[in-house]
């Protein structure tokens, strides 16, 4: 679900020498991602391909990636208002591929000892943890809007495939100050391209 590659390019900026393959089933987004990579001279580090992971893909082998990251559609089918923009609708609302399918594809793609990171809705974290917990060590990182332990809408969930079957919830990160500016920790990640150690 790489879309136009925003998260991919952020990763490249933070990890020198990384080689990235982005996949999405929306062809217009893949074309735009490849164009952005060329314009920014990142085409040697990033490649984007159109792929519907519900259909067999002979050119994409299993268990070969060190890390997989995904931002699945956050809403279950029929649980909200569907955007009239088909690209936004596909990005926000589950279609034929449900969260279980995303988890299965990501886990099959990463090698043992590798990691998979999801960004998802905080109110669906338990559902995601349930799908992951039998496959390795799970870490939960809440993204708090302004106050720790209050009002998280998003969460990062990472699994080490084949690790000890544990679930560890961290303190997470507070994103904004009372003045609606980024906290120093968030600012360092978003503006200064610092790594966010999970």
PDB file of C-alpha atoms in Angstrom:
ATOM      1  CA  UNK A   1       0.000   0.000   0.000  1.00  0.00           C
ATOM      2  CA  UNK A   2       2.856   2.390  -0.795  1.00  0.00           C
ATOM      3  CA  UNK A   3       0.714   4.921  -2.659  1.00  0.00           C
ATOM      4  CA  UNK A   4       2.928   7.642  -4.140  1.00  0.00           C
ATOM      5  CA  UNK A   5       5.876   6.551  -1.988  1.00  0.00           C
ATOM      6  CA  UNK A   6       5.927   9.163   0.802  1.00  0.00           C
ATOM      7  CA  UNK A   7       6.906   6.692   3.541  1.00  0.00           C
ATOM      8  CA  UNK A   8       9.342   5.001   1.158  1.00  0.00           C
ATOM      9  CA  UNK A   9      11.201   8.235   0.481  1.00  0.00           C
ATOM     10  CA  UNK A  10      11.291   9.033   4.205  1.00  0.00           C
ATOM     11  CA  UNK A  11      12.914   5.650   4.811  1.00  0.00           C
ATOM     12  CA  UNK A  12      15.512   6.253   2.099  1.00  0.00           C
ATOM     13  CA  UNK A  13      16.384   9.616   3.664  1.00  0.00           C
ATOM     14  CA  UNK A  14      17.043   7.946   7.015  1.00  0.00           C
ATOM     15  CA  UNK A  15      18.773   4.704   5.998  1.00  0.00           C
ATOM     16  CA  UNK A  16      21.677   5.208   3.580  1.00  0.00           C
ATOM     17  CA  UNK A  17      22.110   2.382   1.077  1.00  0.00           C
ATOM     18  CA  UNK A  18      18.665   0.875   1.598  1.00  0.00           C
ATOM     19  CA  UNK A  19      16.984  -0.774  -1.403  1.00  0.00           C
ATOM     20  CA  UNK A  20      13.203  -0.502  -1.426  1.00  0.00           C
ATOM     21  CA  UNK A  21      10.398  -2.104  -3.403  1.00  0.00           C
ATOM     22  CA  UNK A  22       7.031  -0.357  -3.093  1.00  0.00           C
ATOM     23  CA  UNK A  23       3.829  -2.164  -4.066  1.00  0.00           C
ATOM     24  CA  UNK A  24       0.299  -0.878  -4.516  1.00  0.00           C
ATOM     25  CA  UNK A  25      -2.570  -2.096  -6.656  1.00  0.00           C
ATOM     26  CA  UNK A  26      -3.497   1.412  -7.830  1.00  0.00           C
ATOM     27  CA  UNK A  27      -1.579   1.861 -11.071  1.00  0.00           C
ATOM     28  CA  UNK A  28      -1.825   5.704 -11.226  1.00  0.00           C
ATOM     29  CA  UNK A  29      -0.146   5.945  -7.812  1.00  0.00           C
ATOM     30  CA  UNK A  30       2.623   3.563  -8.848  1.00  0.00           C
ATOM     31  CA  UNK A  31       3.306   5.605 -11.985  1.00  0.00           C
ATOM     32  CA  UNK A  32       3.505   8.781  -9.901  1.00  0.00           C
ATOM     33  CA  UNK A  33       5.787   7.137  -7.308  1.00  0.00           C
ATOM     34  CA  UNK A  34       8.232   6.048 -10.024  1.00  0.00           C
ATOM     35  CA  UNK A  35       8.138   9.544 -11.532  1.00  0.00           C
ATOM     36  CA  UNK A  36       8.895  11.126  -8.126  1.00  0.00           C
ATOM     37  CA  UNK A  37      11.785   8.681  -7.660  1.00  0.00           C
ATOM     38  CA  UNK A  38      13.255   9.655 -11.054  1.00  0.00           C
ATOM     39  CA  UNK A  39      12.836  13.401 -10.475  1.00  0.00           C
ATOM     40  CA  UNK A  40      14.645  13.109  -7.139  1.00  0.00           C
ATOM     41  CA  UNK A  41      17.304  10.750  -8.520  1.00  0.00           C
ATOM     42  CA  UNK A  42      16.208   7.979  -6.178  1.00  0.00           C
ATOM     43  CA  UNK A  43      15.327   5.436  -8.876  1.00  0.00           C
ATOM     44  CA  UNK A  44      18.446   3.395  -8.032  1.00  0.00           C
ATOM     45  CA  UNK A  45      17.205   3.012  -4.431  1.00  0.00           C
ATOM     46  CA  UNK A  46      13.446   2.690  -4.939  1.00  0.00           C
ATOM     47  CA  UNK A  47      11.336   0.753  -7.397  1.00  0.00           C
ATOM     48  CA  UNK A  48       7.531   0.703  -7.422  1.00  0.00           C
ATOM     49  CA  UNK A  49       5.340  -1.986  -8.988  1.00  0.00           C
ATOM     50  CA  UNK A  50       1.601  -2.511  -9.348  1.00  0.00           C
ATOM     51  CA  UNK A  51       0.488  -5.592  -7.442  1.00  0.00           C
ATOM     52  CA  UNK A  52      -2.779  -6.994  -6.155  1.00  0.00           C
ATOM     53  CA  UNK A  53      -1.599  -9.256  -3.344  1.00  0.00           C
ATOM     54  CA  UNK A  54      -4.861 -11.209  -3.378  1.00  0.00           C
ATOM     55  CA  UNK A  55      -3.710 -12.627  -6.717  1.00  0.00           C
ATOM     56  CA  UNK A  56      -0.605 -14.790  -7.116  1.00  0.00           C
ATOM     57  CA  UNK A  57       2.479 -12.798  -8.090  1.00  0.00           C
ATOM     58  CA  UNK A  58       5.152 -15.033  -9.571  1.00  0.00           C
ATOM     59  CA  UNK A  59       7.742 -12.234  -9.703  1.00  0.00           C
ATOM     60  CA  UNK A  60       7.517 -11.500  -5.963  1.00  0.00           C
ATOM     61  CA  UNK A  61       9.170 -14.184  -3.845  1.00  0.00           C
ATOM     62  CA  UNK A  62       8.250 -14.986  -0.255  1.00  0.00           C
ATOM     63  CA  UNK A  63      10.471 -14.565   2.798  1.00  0.00           C
ATOM     64  CA  UNK A  64      13.040 -12.294   1.129  1.00  0.00           C
ATOM     65  CA  UNK A  65      12.661  -8.865   2.744  1.00  0.00           C
ATOM     66  CA  UNK A  66      14.430  -7.621   5.866  1.00  0.00           C
ATOM     67  CA  UNK A  67      11.589  -5.251   6.653  1.00  0.00           C
ATOM     68  CA  UNK A  68       8.058  -4.641   5.446  1.00  0.00           C
ATOM     69  CA  UNK A  69       5.988  -1.587   6.339  1.00  0.00           C
ATOM     70  CA  UNK A  70       2.320  -1.087   5.544  1.00  0.00           C
ATOM     71  CA  UNK A  71      -0.465   1.425   6.045  1.00  0.00           C
ATOM     72  CA  UNK A  72      -3.596  -0.668   5.392  1.00  0.00           C
ATOM     73  CA  UNK A  73      -6.978   1.014   4.884  1.00  0.00           C
ATOM     74  CA  UNK A  74      -8.074   2.008   8.378  1.00  0.00           C
ATOM     75  CA  UNK A  75     -11.837   1.524   8.069  1.00  0.00           C
ATOM     76  CA  UNK A  76     -13.750  -1.722   7.768  1.00  0.00           C
ATOM     77  CA  UNK A  77     -16.055  -2.060   4.782  1.00  0.00           C
ATOM     78  CA  UNK A  78     -19.342  -0.276   5.432  1.00  0.00           C
ATOM     79  CA  UNK A  79     -18.148   1.380   8.656  1.00  0.00           C
ATOM     80  CA  UNK A  80     -17.971   4.955   7.376  1.00  0.00           C
ATOM     81  CA  UNK A  81     -18.678   7.329   4.543  1.00  0.00           C
ATOM     82  CA  UNK A  82     -16.858   6.375   1.361  1.00  0.00           C
ATOM     83  CA  UNK A  83     -15.023   9.179  -0.424  1.00  0.00           C
ATOM     84  CA  UNK A  84     -16.207  10.013  -3.932  1.00  0.00           C
ATOM     85  CA  UNK A  85     -12.555  10.052  -4.976  1.00  0.00           C
ATOM     86  CA  UNK A  86     -11.801   6.400  -5.869  1.00  0.00           C
ATOM     87  CA  UNK A  87      -8.112   6.706  -4.908  1.00  0.00           C
ATOM     88  CA  UNK A  88      -8.989   8.058  -1.448  1.00  0.00           C
ATOM     89  CA  UNK A  89     -11.761   5.499  -1.022  1.00  0.00           C
ATOM     90  CA  UNK A  90      -9.350   2.645  -1.734  1.00  0.00           C
ATOM     91  CA  UNK A  91      -6.757   4.084   0.659  1.00  0.00           C
ATOM     92  CA  UNK A  92      -9.201   4.587   3.544  1.00  0.00           C
ATOM     93  CA  UNK A  93     -11.810   1.811   3.301  1.00  0.00           C
ATOM     94  CA  UNK A  94     -11.116  -1.928   3.165  1.00  0.00           C
ATOM     95  CA  UNK A  95     -12.101  -3.468  -0.138  1.00  0.00           C
ATOM     96  CA  UNK A  96     -11.667  -7.114  -1.064  1.00  0.00           C
ATOM     97  CA  UNK A  97      -8.471  -7.239   0.997  1.00  0.00           C
ATOM     98  CA  UNK A  98      -9.236  -7.240   4.710  1.00  0.00           C
ATOM     99  CA  UNK A  99      -6.782  -6.574   7.540  1.00  0.00           C
ATOM    100  CA  UNK A 100      -6.152 -10.327   7.860  1.00  0.00           C
ATOM    101  CA  UNK A 101      -5.050 -10.421   4.202  1.00  0.00           C
ATOM    102  CA  UNK A 102      -2.633  -7.500   4.719  1.00  0.00           C
ATOM    103  CA  UNK A 103      -1.075  -9.227   7.729  1.00  0.00           C
ATOM    104  CA  UNK A 104      -0.750 -12.536   5.882  1.00  0.00           C
ATOM    105  CA  UNK A 105       0.921 -10.933   2.848  1.00  0.00           C
ATOM    106  CA  UNK A 106       3.358  -8.898   4.947  1.00  0.00           C
ATOM    107  CA  UNK A 107       4.367 -11.860   7.103  1.00  0.00           C
ATOM    108  CA  UNK A 108       4.904 -14.048   4.039  1.00  0.00           C
ATOM    109  CA  UNK A 109       7.079 -11.365   2.446  1.00  0.00           C
ATOM    110  CA  UNK A 110       9.547 -10.922   5.333  1.00  0.00           C
ATOM    111  CA  UNK A 111      12.237 -13.398   6.308  1.00  0.00           C
ATOM    112  CA  UNK A 112      12.525 -14.952   9.777  1.00  0.00           C
ATOM    113  CA  UNK A 113      14.116 -12.430  12.116  1.00  0.00           C
ATOM    114  CA  UNK A 114      12.881  -9.589   9.919  1.00  0.00           C
ATOM    115  CA  UNK A 115      10.361  -6.977  10.984  1.00  0.00           C
ATOM    116  CA  UNK A 116       6.944  -5.830   9.826  1.00  0.00           C
ATOM    117  CA  UNK A 117       5.610  -2.424  10.886  1.00  0.00           C
ATOM    118  CA  UNK A 118       1.998  -1.300  10.528  1.00  0.00           C
ATOM    119  CA  UNK A 119       0.494   2.123  11.081  1.00  0.00           C
ATOM    120  CA  UNK A 120      -3.185   1.773  11.867  1.00  0.00           C
ATOM    121  CA  UNK A 121      -6.113   3.096  13.856  1.00  0.00           C
ATOM    122  CA  UNK A 122      -5.595   2.961  17.604  1.00  0.00           C
ATOM    123  CA  UNK A 123      -9.119   1.618  18.100  1.00  0.00           C
ATOM    124  CA  UNK A 124      -8.257  -1.399  15.919  1.00  0.00           C
ATOM    125  CA  UNK A 125      -4.958  -2.205  17.628  1.00  0.00           C
ATOM    126  CA  UNK A 126      -6.332  -5.231  19.500  1.00  0.00           C
ATOM    127  CA  UNK A 127      -7.592  -6.722  16.247  1.00  0.00           C
ATOM    128  CA  UNK A 128      -4.185  -6.259  14.641  1.00  0.00           C
ATOM    129  CA  UNK A 129      -2.316  -7.635  17.666  1.00  0.00           C
ATOM    130  CA  UNK A 130      -4.557 -10.719  17.632  1.00  0.00           C
ATOM    131  CA  UNK A 131      -3.597 -11.382  14.008  1.00  0.00           C
ATOM    132  CA  UNK A 132       0.129 -10.996  14.749  1.00  0.00           C
ATOM    133  CA  UNK A 133       0.717 -12.410  18.228  1.00  0.00           C
ATOM    134  CA  UNK A 134       1.289 -16.039  17.191  1.00  0.00           C
ATOM    135  CA  UNK A 135       4.045 -15.165  14.719  1.00  0.00           C
ATOM    136  CA  UNK A 136       6.628 -13.336  16.817  1.00  0.00           C
ATOM    137  CA  UNK A 137       7.467 -10.546  19.224  1.00  0.00           C
ATOM    138  CA  UNK A 138       4.992  -7.652  18.983  1.00  0.00           C
ATOM    139  CA  UNK A 139       5.681  -4.049  19.996  1.00  0.00           C
ATOM    140  CA  UNK A 140       2.897  -1.455  20.287  1.00  0.00           C
ATOM    141  CA  UNK A 141       3.765   2.260  19.997  1.00  0.00           C
ATOM    142  CA  UNK A 142       0.811   4.646  20.534  1.00  0.00           C
ATOM    143  CA  UNK A 143       0.884   8.061  18.857  1.00  0.00           C
ATOM    144  CA  UNK A 144      -0.608  10.497  21.390  1.00  0.00           C
ATOM    145  CA  UNK A 145      -1.967  13.802  20.008  1.00  0.00           C
ATOM    146  CA  UNK A 146      -1.004  16.035  22.987  1.00  0.00           C
ATOM    147  CA  UNK A 147      -1.041  14.143  26.279  1.00  0.00           C
ATOM    148  CA  UNK A 148       0.393  10.704  27.008  1.00  0.00           C
ATOM    149  CA  UNK A 149      -2.343   8.083  27.471  1.00  0.00           C
ATOM    150  CA  UNK A 150      -5.054  10.387  26.094  1.00  0.00           C
ATOM    151  CA  UNK A 151      -6.827  10.330  22.730  1.00  0.00           C
ATOM    152  CA  UNK A 152      -4.554   8.341  20.443  1.00  0.00           C
ATOM    153  CA  UNK A 153      -6.006   7.905  16.961  1.00  0.00           C
ATOM    154  CA  UNK A 154      -3.037   6.106  15.396  1.00  0.00           C
ATOM    155  CA  UNK A 155      -0.663   3.400  16.532  1.00  0.00           C
ATOM    156  CA  UNK A 156       2.515   1.792  15.217  1.00  0.00           C
ATOM    157  CA  UNK A 157       2.652  -1.968  15.658  1.00  0.00           C
ATOM    158  CA  UNK A 158       5.823  -3.861  14.825  1.00  0.00           C
ATOM    159  CA  UNK A 159       6.504  -7.583  14.872  1.00  0.00           C
ATOM    160  CA  UNK A 160       9.810  -9.417  14.753  1.00  0.00           C
ATOM    161  CA  UNK A 161       8.869 -12.511  12.763  1.00  0.00           C
ATOM    162  CA  UNK A 162       9.834 -15.670  14.606  1.00  0.00           C
ATOM    163  CA  UNK A 163      10.772 -13.802  17.797  1.00  0.00           C
ATOM    164  CA  UNK A 164       9.594 -14.806  21.264  1.00  0.00           C
ATOM    165  CA  UNK A 165       5.807 -14.636  21.488  1.00  0.00           C
ATOM    166  CA  UNK A 166       5.544 -11.485  23.574  1.00  0.00           C
ATOM    167  CA  UNK A 167       3.502  -8.278  23.408  1.00  0.00           C
ATOM    168  CA  UNK A 168       5.171  -5.095  24.650  1.00  0.00           C
ATOM    169  CA  UNK A 169       3.313  -1.776  24.787  1.00  0.00           C
ATOM    170  CA  UNK A 170       5.641   1.213  24.980  1.00  0.00           C
ATOM    171  CA  UNK A 171       4.976   4.734  26.238  1.00  0.00           C
ATOM    172  CA  UNK A 172       4.662   5.826  22.618  1.00  0.00           C
ATOM    173  CA  UNK A 173       5.282   9.376  21.481  1.00  0.00           C
ATOM    174  CA  UNK A 174       3.418  12.634  22.087  1.00  0.00           C
ATOM    175  CA  UNK A 175       3.109  14.506  18.794  1.00  0.00           C
ATOM    176  CA  UNK A 176       1.984  18.061  19.675  1.00  0.00           C
ATOM    177  CA  UNK A 177       2.441  20.646  22.416  1.00  0.00           C
ATOM    178  CA  UNK A 178      -0.424  22.655  23.904  1.00  0.00           C
ATOM    179  CA  UNK A 179       0.474  25.374  21.399  1.00  0.00           C
ATOM    180  CA  UNK A 180      -0.208  22.960  18.513  1.00  0.00           C
ATOM    181  CA  UNK A 181       3.439  22.808  17.476  1.00  0.00           C
ATOM    182  CA  UNK A 182       5.321  19.538  17.212  1.00  0.00           C
ATOM    183  CA  UNK A 183       7.027  18.281  20.344  1.00  0.00           C
ATOM    184  CA  UNK A 184      10.852  18.257  20.120  1.00  0.00           C
ATOM    185  CA  UNK A 185      10.819  14.465  19.652  1.00  0.00           C
ATOM    186  CA  UNK A 186       8.240  14.586  16.860  1.00  0.00           C
ATOM    187  CA  UNK A 187       9.933  17.584  15.236  1.00  0.00           C
ATOM    188  CA  UNK A 188      13.278  15.775  15.147  1.00  0.00           C
ATOM    189  CA  UNK A 189      11.654  12.879  13.277  1.00  0.00           C
ATOM    190  CA  UNK A 190       9.456  14.878  10.915  1.00  0.00           C
ATOM    191  CA  UNK A 191      11.628  17.909  10.183  1.00  0.00           C
ATOM    192  CA  UNK A 192      15.208  16.785  10.841  1.00  0.00           C
ATOM    193  CA  UNK A 193      14.880  13.246   9.398  1.00  0.00           C
ATOM    194  CA  UNK A 194      16.007  11.634  12.641  1.00  0.00           C
ATOM    195  CA  UNK A 195      15.366   7.942  13.112  1.00  0.00           C
ATOM    196  CA  UNK A 196      12.476   6.827  15.268  1.00  0.00           C
ATOM    197  CA  UNK A 197      13.848   3.826  17.139  1.00  0.00           C
ATOM    198  CA  UNK A 198      11.191   1.202  17.661  1.00  0.00           C
TER     199      UNK A 198
END
